[in-house]
Coordinates of C-alpha atoms and ligand atoms in Angstrom, one line a residue:
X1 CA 13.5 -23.9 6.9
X2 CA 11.5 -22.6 4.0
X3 CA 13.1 -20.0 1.9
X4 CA 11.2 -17.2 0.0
X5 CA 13.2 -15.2 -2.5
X6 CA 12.0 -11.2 -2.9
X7 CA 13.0 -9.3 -6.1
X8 CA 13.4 -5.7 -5.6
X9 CA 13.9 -3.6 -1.8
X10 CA 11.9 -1.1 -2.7
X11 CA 9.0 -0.3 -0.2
X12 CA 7.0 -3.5 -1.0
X13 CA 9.7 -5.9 -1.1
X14 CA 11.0 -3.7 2.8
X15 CA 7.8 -4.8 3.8
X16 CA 7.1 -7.9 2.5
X17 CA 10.6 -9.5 4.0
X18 CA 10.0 -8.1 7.1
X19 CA 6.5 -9.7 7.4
X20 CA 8.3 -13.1 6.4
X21 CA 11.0 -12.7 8.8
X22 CA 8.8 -12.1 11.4
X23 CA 6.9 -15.4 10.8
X24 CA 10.4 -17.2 10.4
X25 CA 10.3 -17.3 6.9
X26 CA 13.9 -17.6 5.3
X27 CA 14.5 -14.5 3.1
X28 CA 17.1 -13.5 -0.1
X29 CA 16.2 -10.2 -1.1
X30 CA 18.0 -8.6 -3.8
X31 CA 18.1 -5.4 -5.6
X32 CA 19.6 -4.6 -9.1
X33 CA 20.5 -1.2 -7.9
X34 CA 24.0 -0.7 -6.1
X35 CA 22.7 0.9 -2.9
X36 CA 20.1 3.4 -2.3
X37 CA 19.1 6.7 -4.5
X38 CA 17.8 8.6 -2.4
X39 CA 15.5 10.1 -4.8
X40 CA 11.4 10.1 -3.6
X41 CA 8.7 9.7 -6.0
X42 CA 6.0 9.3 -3.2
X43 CA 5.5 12.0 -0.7
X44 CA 2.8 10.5 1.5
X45 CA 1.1 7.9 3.3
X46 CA -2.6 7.5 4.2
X47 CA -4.5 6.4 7.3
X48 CA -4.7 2.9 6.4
X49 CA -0.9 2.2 5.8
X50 CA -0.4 4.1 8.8
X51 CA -2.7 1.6 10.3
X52 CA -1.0 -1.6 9.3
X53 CA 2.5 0.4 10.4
X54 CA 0.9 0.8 13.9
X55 CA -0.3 -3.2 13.9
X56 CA 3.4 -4.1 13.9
X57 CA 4.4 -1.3 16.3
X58 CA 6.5 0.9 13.2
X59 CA 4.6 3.8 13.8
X60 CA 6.3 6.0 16.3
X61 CA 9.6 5.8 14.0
X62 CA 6.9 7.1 11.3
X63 CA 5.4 10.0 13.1
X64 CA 9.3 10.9 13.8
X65 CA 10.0 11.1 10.2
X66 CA 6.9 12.8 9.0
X67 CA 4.5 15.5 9.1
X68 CA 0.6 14.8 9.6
X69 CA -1.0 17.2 7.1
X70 CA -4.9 17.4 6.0
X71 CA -4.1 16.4 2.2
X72 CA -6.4 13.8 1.0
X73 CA -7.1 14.3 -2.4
X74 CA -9.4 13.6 -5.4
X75 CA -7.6 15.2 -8.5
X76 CA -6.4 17.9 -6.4
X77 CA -10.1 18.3 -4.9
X78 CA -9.1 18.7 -1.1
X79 CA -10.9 15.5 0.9
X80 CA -11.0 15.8 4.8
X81 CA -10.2 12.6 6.5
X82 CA -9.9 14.5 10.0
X83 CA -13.7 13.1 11.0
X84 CA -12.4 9.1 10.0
X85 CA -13.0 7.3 13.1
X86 CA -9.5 6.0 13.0
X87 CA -5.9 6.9 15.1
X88 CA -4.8 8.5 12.0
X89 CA -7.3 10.8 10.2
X90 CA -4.5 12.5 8.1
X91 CA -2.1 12.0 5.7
X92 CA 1.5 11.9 6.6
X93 CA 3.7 13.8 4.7
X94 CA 6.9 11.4 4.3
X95 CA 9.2 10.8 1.5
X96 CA 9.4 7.4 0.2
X97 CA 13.7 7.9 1.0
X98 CA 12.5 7.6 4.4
X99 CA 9.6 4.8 4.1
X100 CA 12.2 2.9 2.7
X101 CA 15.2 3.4 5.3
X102 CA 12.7 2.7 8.3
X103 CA 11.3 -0.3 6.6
X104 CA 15.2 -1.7 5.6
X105 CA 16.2 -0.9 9.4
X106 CA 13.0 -3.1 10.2
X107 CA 13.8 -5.8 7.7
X108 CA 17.6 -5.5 9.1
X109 CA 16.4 -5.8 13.1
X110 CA 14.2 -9.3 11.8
X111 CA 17.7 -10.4 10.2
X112 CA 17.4 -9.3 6.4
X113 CA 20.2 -7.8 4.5
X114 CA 19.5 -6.5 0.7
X115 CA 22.1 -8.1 -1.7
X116 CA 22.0 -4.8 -3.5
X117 CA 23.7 -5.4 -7.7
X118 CA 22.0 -8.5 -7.4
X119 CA 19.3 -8.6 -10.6
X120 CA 17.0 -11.1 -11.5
X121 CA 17.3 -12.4 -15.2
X122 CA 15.5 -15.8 -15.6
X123 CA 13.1 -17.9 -13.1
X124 CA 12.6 -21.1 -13.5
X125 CA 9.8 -23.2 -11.4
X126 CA 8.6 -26.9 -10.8
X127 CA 6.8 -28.6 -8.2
X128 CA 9.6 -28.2 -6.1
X129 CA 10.5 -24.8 -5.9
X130 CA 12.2 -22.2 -7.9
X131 CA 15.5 -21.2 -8.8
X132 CA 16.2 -17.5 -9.4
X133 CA 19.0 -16.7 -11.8
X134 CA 20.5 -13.5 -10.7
X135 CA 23.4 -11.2 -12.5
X136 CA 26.4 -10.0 -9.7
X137 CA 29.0 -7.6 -9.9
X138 CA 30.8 -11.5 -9.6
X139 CA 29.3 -13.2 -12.6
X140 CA 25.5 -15.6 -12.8
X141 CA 24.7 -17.0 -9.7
X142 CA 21.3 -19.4 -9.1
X143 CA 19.4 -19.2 -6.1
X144 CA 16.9 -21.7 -4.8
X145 CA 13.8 -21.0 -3.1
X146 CA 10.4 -22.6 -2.4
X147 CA 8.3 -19.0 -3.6
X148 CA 9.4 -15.7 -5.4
X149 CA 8.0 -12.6 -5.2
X150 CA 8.3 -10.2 -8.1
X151 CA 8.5 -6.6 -5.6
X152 CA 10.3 -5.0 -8.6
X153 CA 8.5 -2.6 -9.8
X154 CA 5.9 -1.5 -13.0
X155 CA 8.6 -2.6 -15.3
X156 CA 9.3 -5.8 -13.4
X157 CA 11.1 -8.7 -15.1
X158 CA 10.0 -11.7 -12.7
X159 CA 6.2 -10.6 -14.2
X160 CA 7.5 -11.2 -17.9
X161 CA 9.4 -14.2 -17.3
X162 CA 6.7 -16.1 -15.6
X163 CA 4.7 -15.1 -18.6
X164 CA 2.2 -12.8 -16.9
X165 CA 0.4 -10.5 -19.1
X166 CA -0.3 -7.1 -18.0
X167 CA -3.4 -5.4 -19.9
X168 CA -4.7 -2.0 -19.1
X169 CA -5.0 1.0 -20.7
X170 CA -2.2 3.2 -22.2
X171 CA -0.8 6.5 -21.6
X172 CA -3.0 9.7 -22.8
X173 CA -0.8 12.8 -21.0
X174 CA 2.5 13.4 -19.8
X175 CA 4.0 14.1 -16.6
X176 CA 7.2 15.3 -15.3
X177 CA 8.7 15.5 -11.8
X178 CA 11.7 17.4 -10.4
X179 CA 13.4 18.1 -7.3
X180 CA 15.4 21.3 -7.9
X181 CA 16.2 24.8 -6.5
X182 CA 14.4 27.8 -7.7
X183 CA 16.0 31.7 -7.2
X184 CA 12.5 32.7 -7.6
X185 CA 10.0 30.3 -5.8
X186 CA 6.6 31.7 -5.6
X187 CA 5.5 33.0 -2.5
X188 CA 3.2 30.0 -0.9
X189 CA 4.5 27.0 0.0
X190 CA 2.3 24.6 -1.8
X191 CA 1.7 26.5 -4.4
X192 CA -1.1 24.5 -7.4
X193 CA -2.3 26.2 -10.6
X194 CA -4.5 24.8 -13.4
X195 CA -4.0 27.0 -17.1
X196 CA -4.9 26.4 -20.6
X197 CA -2.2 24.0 -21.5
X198 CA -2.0 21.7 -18.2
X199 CA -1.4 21.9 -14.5
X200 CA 1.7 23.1 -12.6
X201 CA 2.6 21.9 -8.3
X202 CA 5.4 24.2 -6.7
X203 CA 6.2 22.4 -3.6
X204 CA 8.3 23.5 -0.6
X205 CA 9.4 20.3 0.2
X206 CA 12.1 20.7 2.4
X207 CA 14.8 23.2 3.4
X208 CA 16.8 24.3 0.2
X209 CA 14.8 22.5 -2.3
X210 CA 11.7 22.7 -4.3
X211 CA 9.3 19.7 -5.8
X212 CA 8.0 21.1 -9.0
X213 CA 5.3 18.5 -10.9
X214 CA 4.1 19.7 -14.1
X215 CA 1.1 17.9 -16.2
X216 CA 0.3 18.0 -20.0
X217 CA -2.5 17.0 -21.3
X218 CA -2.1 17.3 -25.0
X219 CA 1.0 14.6 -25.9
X220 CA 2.4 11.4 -24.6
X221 CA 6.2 11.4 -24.5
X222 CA 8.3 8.1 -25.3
X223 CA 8.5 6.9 -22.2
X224 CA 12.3 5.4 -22.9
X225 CA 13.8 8.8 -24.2
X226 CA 15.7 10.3 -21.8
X227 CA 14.1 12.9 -19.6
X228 CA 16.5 16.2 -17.9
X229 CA 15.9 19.4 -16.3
X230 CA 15.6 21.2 -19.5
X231 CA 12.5 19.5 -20.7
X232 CA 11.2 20.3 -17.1
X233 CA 12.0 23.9 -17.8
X234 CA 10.2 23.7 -21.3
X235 CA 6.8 22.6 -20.2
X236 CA 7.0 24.9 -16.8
X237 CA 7.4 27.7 -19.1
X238 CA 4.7 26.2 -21.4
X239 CA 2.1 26.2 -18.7
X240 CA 2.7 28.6 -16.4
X241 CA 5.2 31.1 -18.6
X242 CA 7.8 31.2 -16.0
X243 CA 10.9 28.6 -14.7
X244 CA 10.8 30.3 -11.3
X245 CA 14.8 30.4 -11.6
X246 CA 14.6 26.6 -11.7
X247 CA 18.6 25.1 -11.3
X248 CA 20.3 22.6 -9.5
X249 CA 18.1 19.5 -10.4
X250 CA 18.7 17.0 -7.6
X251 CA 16.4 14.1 -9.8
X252 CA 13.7 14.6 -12.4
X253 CA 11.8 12.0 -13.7
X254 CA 8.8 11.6 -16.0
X255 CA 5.9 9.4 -15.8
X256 CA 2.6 8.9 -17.1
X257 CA -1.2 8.3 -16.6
X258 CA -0.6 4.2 -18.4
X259 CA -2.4 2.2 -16.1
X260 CA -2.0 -1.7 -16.0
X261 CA -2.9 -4.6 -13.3
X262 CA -1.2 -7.9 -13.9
X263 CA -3.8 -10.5 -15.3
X264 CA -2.9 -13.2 -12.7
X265 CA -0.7 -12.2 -9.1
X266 CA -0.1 -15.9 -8.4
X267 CA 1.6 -18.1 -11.2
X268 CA 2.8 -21.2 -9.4
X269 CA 5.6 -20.6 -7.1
X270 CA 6.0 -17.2 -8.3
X271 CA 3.8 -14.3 -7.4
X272 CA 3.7 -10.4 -7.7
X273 CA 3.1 -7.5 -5.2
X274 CA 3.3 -3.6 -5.6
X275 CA 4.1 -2.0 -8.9
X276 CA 5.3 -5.4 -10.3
X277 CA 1.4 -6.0 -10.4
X278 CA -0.3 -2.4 -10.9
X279 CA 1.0 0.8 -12.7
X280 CA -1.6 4.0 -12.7
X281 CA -1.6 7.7 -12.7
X282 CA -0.1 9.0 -8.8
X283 CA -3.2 11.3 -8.4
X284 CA -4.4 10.8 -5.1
X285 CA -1.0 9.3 -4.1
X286 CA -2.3 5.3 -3.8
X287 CA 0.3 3.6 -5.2
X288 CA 3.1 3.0 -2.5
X289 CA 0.3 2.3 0.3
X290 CA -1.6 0.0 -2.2
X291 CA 1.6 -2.2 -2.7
X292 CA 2.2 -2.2 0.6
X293 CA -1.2 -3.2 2.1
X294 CA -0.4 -5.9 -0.6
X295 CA 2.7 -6.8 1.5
X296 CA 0.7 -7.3 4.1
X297 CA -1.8 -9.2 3.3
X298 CA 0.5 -11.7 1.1
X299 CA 3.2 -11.7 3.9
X300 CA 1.3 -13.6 6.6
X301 CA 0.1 -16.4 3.7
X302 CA 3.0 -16.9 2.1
X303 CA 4.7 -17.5 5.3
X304 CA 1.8 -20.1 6.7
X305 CA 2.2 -21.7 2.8
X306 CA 5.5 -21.9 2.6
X307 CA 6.2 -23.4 6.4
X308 CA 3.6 -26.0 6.0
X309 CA 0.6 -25.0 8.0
X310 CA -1.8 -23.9 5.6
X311 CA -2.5 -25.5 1.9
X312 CA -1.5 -24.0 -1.4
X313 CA -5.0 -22.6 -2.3
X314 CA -4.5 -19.9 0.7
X315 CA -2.5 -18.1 -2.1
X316 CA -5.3 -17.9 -4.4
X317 CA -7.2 -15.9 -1.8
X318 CA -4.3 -13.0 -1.9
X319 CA -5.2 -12.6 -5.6
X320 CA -9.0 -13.1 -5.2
X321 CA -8.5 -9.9 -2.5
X322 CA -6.0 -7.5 -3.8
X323 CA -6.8 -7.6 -7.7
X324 CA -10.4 -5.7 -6.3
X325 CA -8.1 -3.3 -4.6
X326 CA -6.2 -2.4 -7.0
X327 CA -8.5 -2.7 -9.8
X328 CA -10.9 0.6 -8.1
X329 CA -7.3 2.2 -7.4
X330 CA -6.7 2.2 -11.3
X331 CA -10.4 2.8 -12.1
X332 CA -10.2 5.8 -9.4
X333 CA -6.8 7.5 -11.0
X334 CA -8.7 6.8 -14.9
X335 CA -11.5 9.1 -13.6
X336 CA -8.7 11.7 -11.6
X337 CA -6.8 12.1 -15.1
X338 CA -9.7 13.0 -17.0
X339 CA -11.3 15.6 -14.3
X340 CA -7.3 16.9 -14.7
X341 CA -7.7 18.1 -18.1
X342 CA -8.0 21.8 -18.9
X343 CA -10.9 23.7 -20.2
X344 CA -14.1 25.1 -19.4
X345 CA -15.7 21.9 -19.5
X346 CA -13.9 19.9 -17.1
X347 CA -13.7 23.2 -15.1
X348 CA -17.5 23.1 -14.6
X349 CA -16.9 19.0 -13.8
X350 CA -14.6 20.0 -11.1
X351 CA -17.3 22.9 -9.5
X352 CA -19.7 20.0 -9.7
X353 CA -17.5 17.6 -7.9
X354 CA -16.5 20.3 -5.3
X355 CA -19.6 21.3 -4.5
X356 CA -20.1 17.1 -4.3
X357 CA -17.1 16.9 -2.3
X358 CA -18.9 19.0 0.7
X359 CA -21.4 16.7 2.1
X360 CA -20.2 14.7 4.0
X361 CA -21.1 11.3 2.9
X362 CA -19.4 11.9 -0.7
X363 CA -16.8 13.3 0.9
X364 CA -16.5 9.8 3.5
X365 CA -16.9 8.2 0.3
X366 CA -14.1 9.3 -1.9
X367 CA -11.9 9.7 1.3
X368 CA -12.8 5.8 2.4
X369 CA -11.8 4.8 -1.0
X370 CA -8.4 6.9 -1.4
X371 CA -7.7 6.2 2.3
X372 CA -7.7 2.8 2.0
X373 CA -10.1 2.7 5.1
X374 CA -13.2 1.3 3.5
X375 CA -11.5 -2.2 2.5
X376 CA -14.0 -5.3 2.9
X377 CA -12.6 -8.6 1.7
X378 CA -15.2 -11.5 1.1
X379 CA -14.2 -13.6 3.8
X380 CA -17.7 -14.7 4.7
X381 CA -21.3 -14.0 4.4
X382 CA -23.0 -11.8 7.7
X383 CA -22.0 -9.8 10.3
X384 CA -21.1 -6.2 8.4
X385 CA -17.7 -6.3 10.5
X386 CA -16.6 -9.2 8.1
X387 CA -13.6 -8.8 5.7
X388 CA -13.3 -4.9 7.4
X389 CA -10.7 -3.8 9.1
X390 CA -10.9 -4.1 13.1
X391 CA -10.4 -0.5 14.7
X392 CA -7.9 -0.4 17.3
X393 CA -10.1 -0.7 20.1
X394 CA -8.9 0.5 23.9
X395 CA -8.8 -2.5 25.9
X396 CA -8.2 -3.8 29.4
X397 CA -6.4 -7.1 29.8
X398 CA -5.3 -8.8 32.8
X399 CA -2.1 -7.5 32.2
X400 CA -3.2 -4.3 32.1
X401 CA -4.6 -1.3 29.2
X402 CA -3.3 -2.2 26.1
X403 CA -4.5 -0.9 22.4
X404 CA -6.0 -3.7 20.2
X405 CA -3.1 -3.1 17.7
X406 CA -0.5 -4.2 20.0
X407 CA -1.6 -7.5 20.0
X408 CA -0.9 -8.1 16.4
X409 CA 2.8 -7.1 16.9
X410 CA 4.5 -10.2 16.7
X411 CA 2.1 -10.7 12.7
X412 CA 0.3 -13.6 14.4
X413 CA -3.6 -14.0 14.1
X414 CA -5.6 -12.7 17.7
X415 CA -8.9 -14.7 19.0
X416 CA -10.0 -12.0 21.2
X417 CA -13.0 -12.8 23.5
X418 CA -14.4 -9.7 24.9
X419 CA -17.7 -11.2 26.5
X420 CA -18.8 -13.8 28.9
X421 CA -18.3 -16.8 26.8
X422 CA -14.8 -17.9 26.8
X423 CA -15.5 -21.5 25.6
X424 CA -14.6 -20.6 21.8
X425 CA -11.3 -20.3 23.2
X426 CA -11.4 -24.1 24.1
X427 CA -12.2 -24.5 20.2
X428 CA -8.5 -23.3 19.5
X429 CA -7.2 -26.6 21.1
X430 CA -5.1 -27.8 17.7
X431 CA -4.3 -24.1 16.6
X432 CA -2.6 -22.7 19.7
X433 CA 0.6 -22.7 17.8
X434 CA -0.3 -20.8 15.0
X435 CA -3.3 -18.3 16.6
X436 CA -3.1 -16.3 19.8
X437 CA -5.8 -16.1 22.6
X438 CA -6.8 -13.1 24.4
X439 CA -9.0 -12.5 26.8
X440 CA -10.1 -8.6 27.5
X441 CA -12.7 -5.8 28.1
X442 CA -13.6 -2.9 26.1
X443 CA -14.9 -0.3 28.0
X444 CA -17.3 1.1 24.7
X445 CA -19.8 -1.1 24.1
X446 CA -20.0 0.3 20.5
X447 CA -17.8 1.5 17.9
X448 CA -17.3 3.4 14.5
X449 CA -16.5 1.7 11.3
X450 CA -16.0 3.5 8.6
X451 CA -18.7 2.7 5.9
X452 CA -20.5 1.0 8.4
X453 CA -20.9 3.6 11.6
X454 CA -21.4 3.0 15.0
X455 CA -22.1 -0.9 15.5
X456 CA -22.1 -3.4 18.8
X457 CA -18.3 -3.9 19.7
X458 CA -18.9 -8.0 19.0
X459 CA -18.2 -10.8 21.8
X460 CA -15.4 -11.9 20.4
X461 CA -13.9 -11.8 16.7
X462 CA -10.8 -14.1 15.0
X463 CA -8.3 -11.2 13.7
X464 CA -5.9 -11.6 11.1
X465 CA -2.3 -11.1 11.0
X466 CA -3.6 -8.2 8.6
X467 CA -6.0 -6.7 10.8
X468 CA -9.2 -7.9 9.1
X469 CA -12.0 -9.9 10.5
X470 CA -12.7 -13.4 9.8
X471 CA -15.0 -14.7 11.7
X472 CA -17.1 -12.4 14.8
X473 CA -19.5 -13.3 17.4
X474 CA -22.2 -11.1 19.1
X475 CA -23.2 -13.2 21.9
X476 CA -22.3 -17.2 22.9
X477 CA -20.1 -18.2 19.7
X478 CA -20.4 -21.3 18.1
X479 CA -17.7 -22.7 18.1
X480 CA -18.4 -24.7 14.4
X481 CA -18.4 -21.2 12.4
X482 CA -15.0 -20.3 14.7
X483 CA -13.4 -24.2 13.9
X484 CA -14.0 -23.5 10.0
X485 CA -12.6 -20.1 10.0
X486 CA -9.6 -21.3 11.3
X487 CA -9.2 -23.8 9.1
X488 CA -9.9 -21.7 6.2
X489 CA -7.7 -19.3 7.3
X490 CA -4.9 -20.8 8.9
X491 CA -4.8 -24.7 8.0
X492 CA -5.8 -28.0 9.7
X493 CA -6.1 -28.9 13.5
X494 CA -2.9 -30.6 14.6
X495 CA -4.5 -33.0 17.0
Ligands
LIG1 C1 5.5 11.3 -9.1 C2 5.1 10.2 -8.3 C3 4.5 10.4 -7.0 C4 4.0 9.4 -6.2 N1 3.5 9.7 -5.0 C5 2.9 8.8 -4.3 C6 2.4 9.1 -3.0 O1 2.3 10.2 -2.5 N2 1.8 8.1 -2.3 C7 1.9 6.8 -2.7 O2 1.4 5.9 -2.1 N3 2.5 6.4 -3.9 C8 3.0 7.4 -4.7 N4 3.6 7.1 -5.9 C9 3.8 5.7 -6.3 C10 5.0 5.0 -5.5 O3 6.2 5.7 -5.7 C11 5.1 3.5 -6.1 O4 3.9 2.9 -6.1 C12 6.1 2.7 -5.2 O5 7.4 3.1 -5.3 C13 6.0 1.2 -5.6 O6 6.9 0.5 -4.8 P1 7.5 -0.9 -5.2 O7 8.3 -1.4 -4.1 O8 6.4 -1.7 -5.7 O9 8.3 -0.6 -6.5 P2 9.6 0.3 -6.7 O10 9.6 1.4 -5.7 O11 9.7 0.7 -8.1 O12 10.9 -0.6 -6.3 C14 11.2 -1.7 -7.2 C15 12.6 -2.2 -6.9 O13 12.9 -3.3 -7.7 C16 14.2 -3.2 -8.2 N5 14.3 -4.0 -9.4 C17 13.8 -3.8 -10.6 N6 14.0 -4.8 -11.5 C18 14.8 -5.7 -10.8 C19 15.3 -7.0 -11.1 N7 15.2 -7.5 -12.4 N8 16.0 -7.6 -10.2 C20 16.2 -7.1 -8.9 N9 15.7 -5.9 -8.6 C21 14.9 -5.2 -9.5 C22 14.4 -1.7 -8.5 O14 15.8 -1.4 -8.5 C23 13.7 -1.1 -7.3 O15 14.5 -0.9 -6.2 C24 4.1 8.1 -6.7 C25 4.7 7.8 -7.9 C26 5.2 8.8 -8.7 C27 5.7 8.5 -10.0

């Protein structure tokens, strides 16, 4: 059975071995950390993660753990995702403690255990595989594998040792984060001010404890000296002239507005996902649901790659789709920092953009693009669906009403004939063990897509394991168009 290393269990790598697992992938993933911190740097996740959460049936553990709130922002600039024609036109308030320790159960159910003091010092590939030379608790230890993911974060070390650069831009501000007690919190409980030397978040959190975020615009720390509660205290009292009775620091951390992609996500046998291949400013809160929409869309092609159904060059197309993605997310957070700073100027910017921010086509806009929502890879040239997202349609099966995101439970790709022309599903003969057929009705005969609007729900439409359209059909498919997107996407007939 193929075996696929993963460096790092934190969200992305969670999610990255469960996808394997769930396509019988082999998986070692390890963690240079002892065991969990339980510290949060994420607070949030948007409607499109929530999406891809709901595609493999996580979501009602999610929506246990969480709050929905209306909190979509541009550099604090409230967007409204509540009109997004999607299941989940909020954000959910969840901290990333609890992303992770729903997605490790997950990983756990599907058979994966993190071999936690486990840390990856030198990788070394050929045409054969690699092998992963890890540092124990018990001494060196090598570990074979046919593919390795680097999941381990903006510093990660698989990225440097297989020699990947990562360019960008460097820091220009500094930020600091801690979750503490204060004996005199102020009265609201999110609780936001912009003054003359930066911007200041007092956040009720959670029962006993406070999340205070502070941002200066006027000096870049070292990002290797060490950071504690009393520089926390120094720049609260720089910005807004008071500590609010801060003690009790529970983590504080500092980070900045440095943002980098990795040049290449694919070297070889090795590739990157998550903060291992992008580092930006948090504004908006993109990062954790950008790494792990990149979990999802690697997860399904690593696992057809790496158990011999689909060739090689499938990897290519995970760079050729998430480096876009990420590359806007970066772009996005660039133009956030810089309508952060303080002064009259920027303040007028801001008005500007507010003012912007009420119509409603700027504010789908900016709310598509931090949502996530808005996606479109180039599969193919065409129908407007293509390389979108399919909505999770209401549909009746012979089996009875099901929602079009059930089907994409078990991570397998869905030809789903809705019309009168079932013969495309005699084109699967050769992919049957790789693709799922489904026949149903939708009762609409239109739906909304966001960027697109309301549009002809199609005849029938090849999904994949992802949730995005490959190949569509409004009428009698052809069944040539249908045989090449299956071979594109998920290797050669077996005859
Ligand atoms: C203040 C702040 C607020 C944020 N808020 C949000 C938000 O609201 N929404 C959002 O989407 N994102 C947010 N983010 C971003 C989010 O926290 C990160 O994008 C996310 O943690 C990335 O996950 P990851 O799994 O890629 O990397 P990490 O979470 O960094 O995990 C990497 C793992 O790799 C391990 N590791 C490192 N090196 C090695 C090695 N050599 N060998 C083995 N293991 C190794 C580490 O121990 C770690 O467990 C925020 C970030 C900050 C700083």
């Amino acid at each position: 059975m193929a075996t696929v290393a993963v460096a790092g269990a934190g969200p992305v790598g969670l999610m990255l071995a469960g996808e394997l697992r769930l396509a019988g992938i082999e998986v070692v993933l390890v963690d240079r950390l002892a065991g969990r911190t339980g510290e949060s740097r994420a607070g949030g996740i948007h409607p499109r993660t929530m999406e891809v959460l709901d595609q493999r049936g996580l979501m009602a553990e999610f929506l246990a753990a969480g709050r929905p709130i209306q909190a979509g922002h541009f550099s604090g600039l409230f967007l409204d995702f509540s009109g997004f024609a999607t299941r989940y036109p909020y954000t959910l308030a969840i901290m990333q403690a609890a992303v992770e320790r729903l997605l490790e159960e997950r990983a756990a159910e599907l058979g994966v255990r993190v071999r936690w003091s486990t840390e990856v010092t030198d990788v070394h590939q050929d045409a054969g595989g690699v092998v992963v030379t890890v540092r124990t608790p018990d001494g060196t230890e090598r570990l074979a594998a046919d593919y390795l993911v680097g999941c381990d974060g903006g510093r990660s070390s698989v990225r440097k040792l297989a020699g990947i650069g990562f360019p960008g831009t460097p820091a220009t501000m500094t930020a600091l984060l801690g979750d503490v007690e204060l004996a005199e919190p102020p009265a609201e409980p999110v609780f936001q001010k912009r003054r003359e030397h930066g911007d200041f978040s007092v956040l009720d959190f959670e029962p006993g404890w406070y999340r205070v975020m502070t941002n200066e615009y006027d000096h870049v720390a070292d990002r290797d000296a060490p950071v504690d509660v009393e520089d926390l205290r120094r720049a609260l009292i720089r910005i807004a002239g008071t500590d609010y009775g801060m003690h009790s620091p529970r983590w504080v951390s500092r980070y900045s507005d440095a943002a980098r992609q990795a040049e290449r996500y694919r070297h070889g046998r090795v590739l990157l996902a998550g903060d291992a291949a992008h580092i930006h400013f948090p504004a908006g809160g993109q990062g954790l649901n950008l790494g792990v929409q990149d979990a999802m869309n690697l997860g399904w092609k690593l696992a057809m790659v790496a158990g011999g159904h689909a060739p090689e060059s499938l990897l290519d197309s995970y760079h050729a789709e998430r480096y876009p993605v990420a590359e806007r997310v970066l772009h996005n957070t660039r133009a956030q920092t810089v309508l952060g700073h303080p002064g009259a100027h920027t303040e007028a910017l801001r008005d500007l953009v507010r003012e912007l921010i009420d119509f409603d086509e700027v504010n789908g806009y900016l709310g598509g693009m931090i949502s996530a929502l808005d996606i479109r890879y180039r599969v193919a040239d065409g129908h407007p669906l293509l390389g979108r997202r399919m909505p999770d349609l209401d549909l009746k099966t012979s089996a009875g009403e099901v929602r079009l995101y059930s089907l994409l439970h078990g991570g397998r790709p869905v030809l789903l004939h809705l019309g009168d022309h079932p013969e495309s599903a005699a084109a699967l003969t050769g992919w049957d063990d790789r693709v799922d057929v489904v026949a149903a009705r939708c009762p609409d005969e239109q739906m909304n897509v966001p960027m697109v609007g309301e549009i002809a729900v199609p005849a029938a439409c090849l999904i994949r394991p992802d949730g995005y359209l490959v190949w569509t059909a409004e009428d009698e498919p052809d069944t040539a168009s249908l045989r090449d997107a299956l071979t594109t996407w998920f290797g050669a007939r077996r005859c």
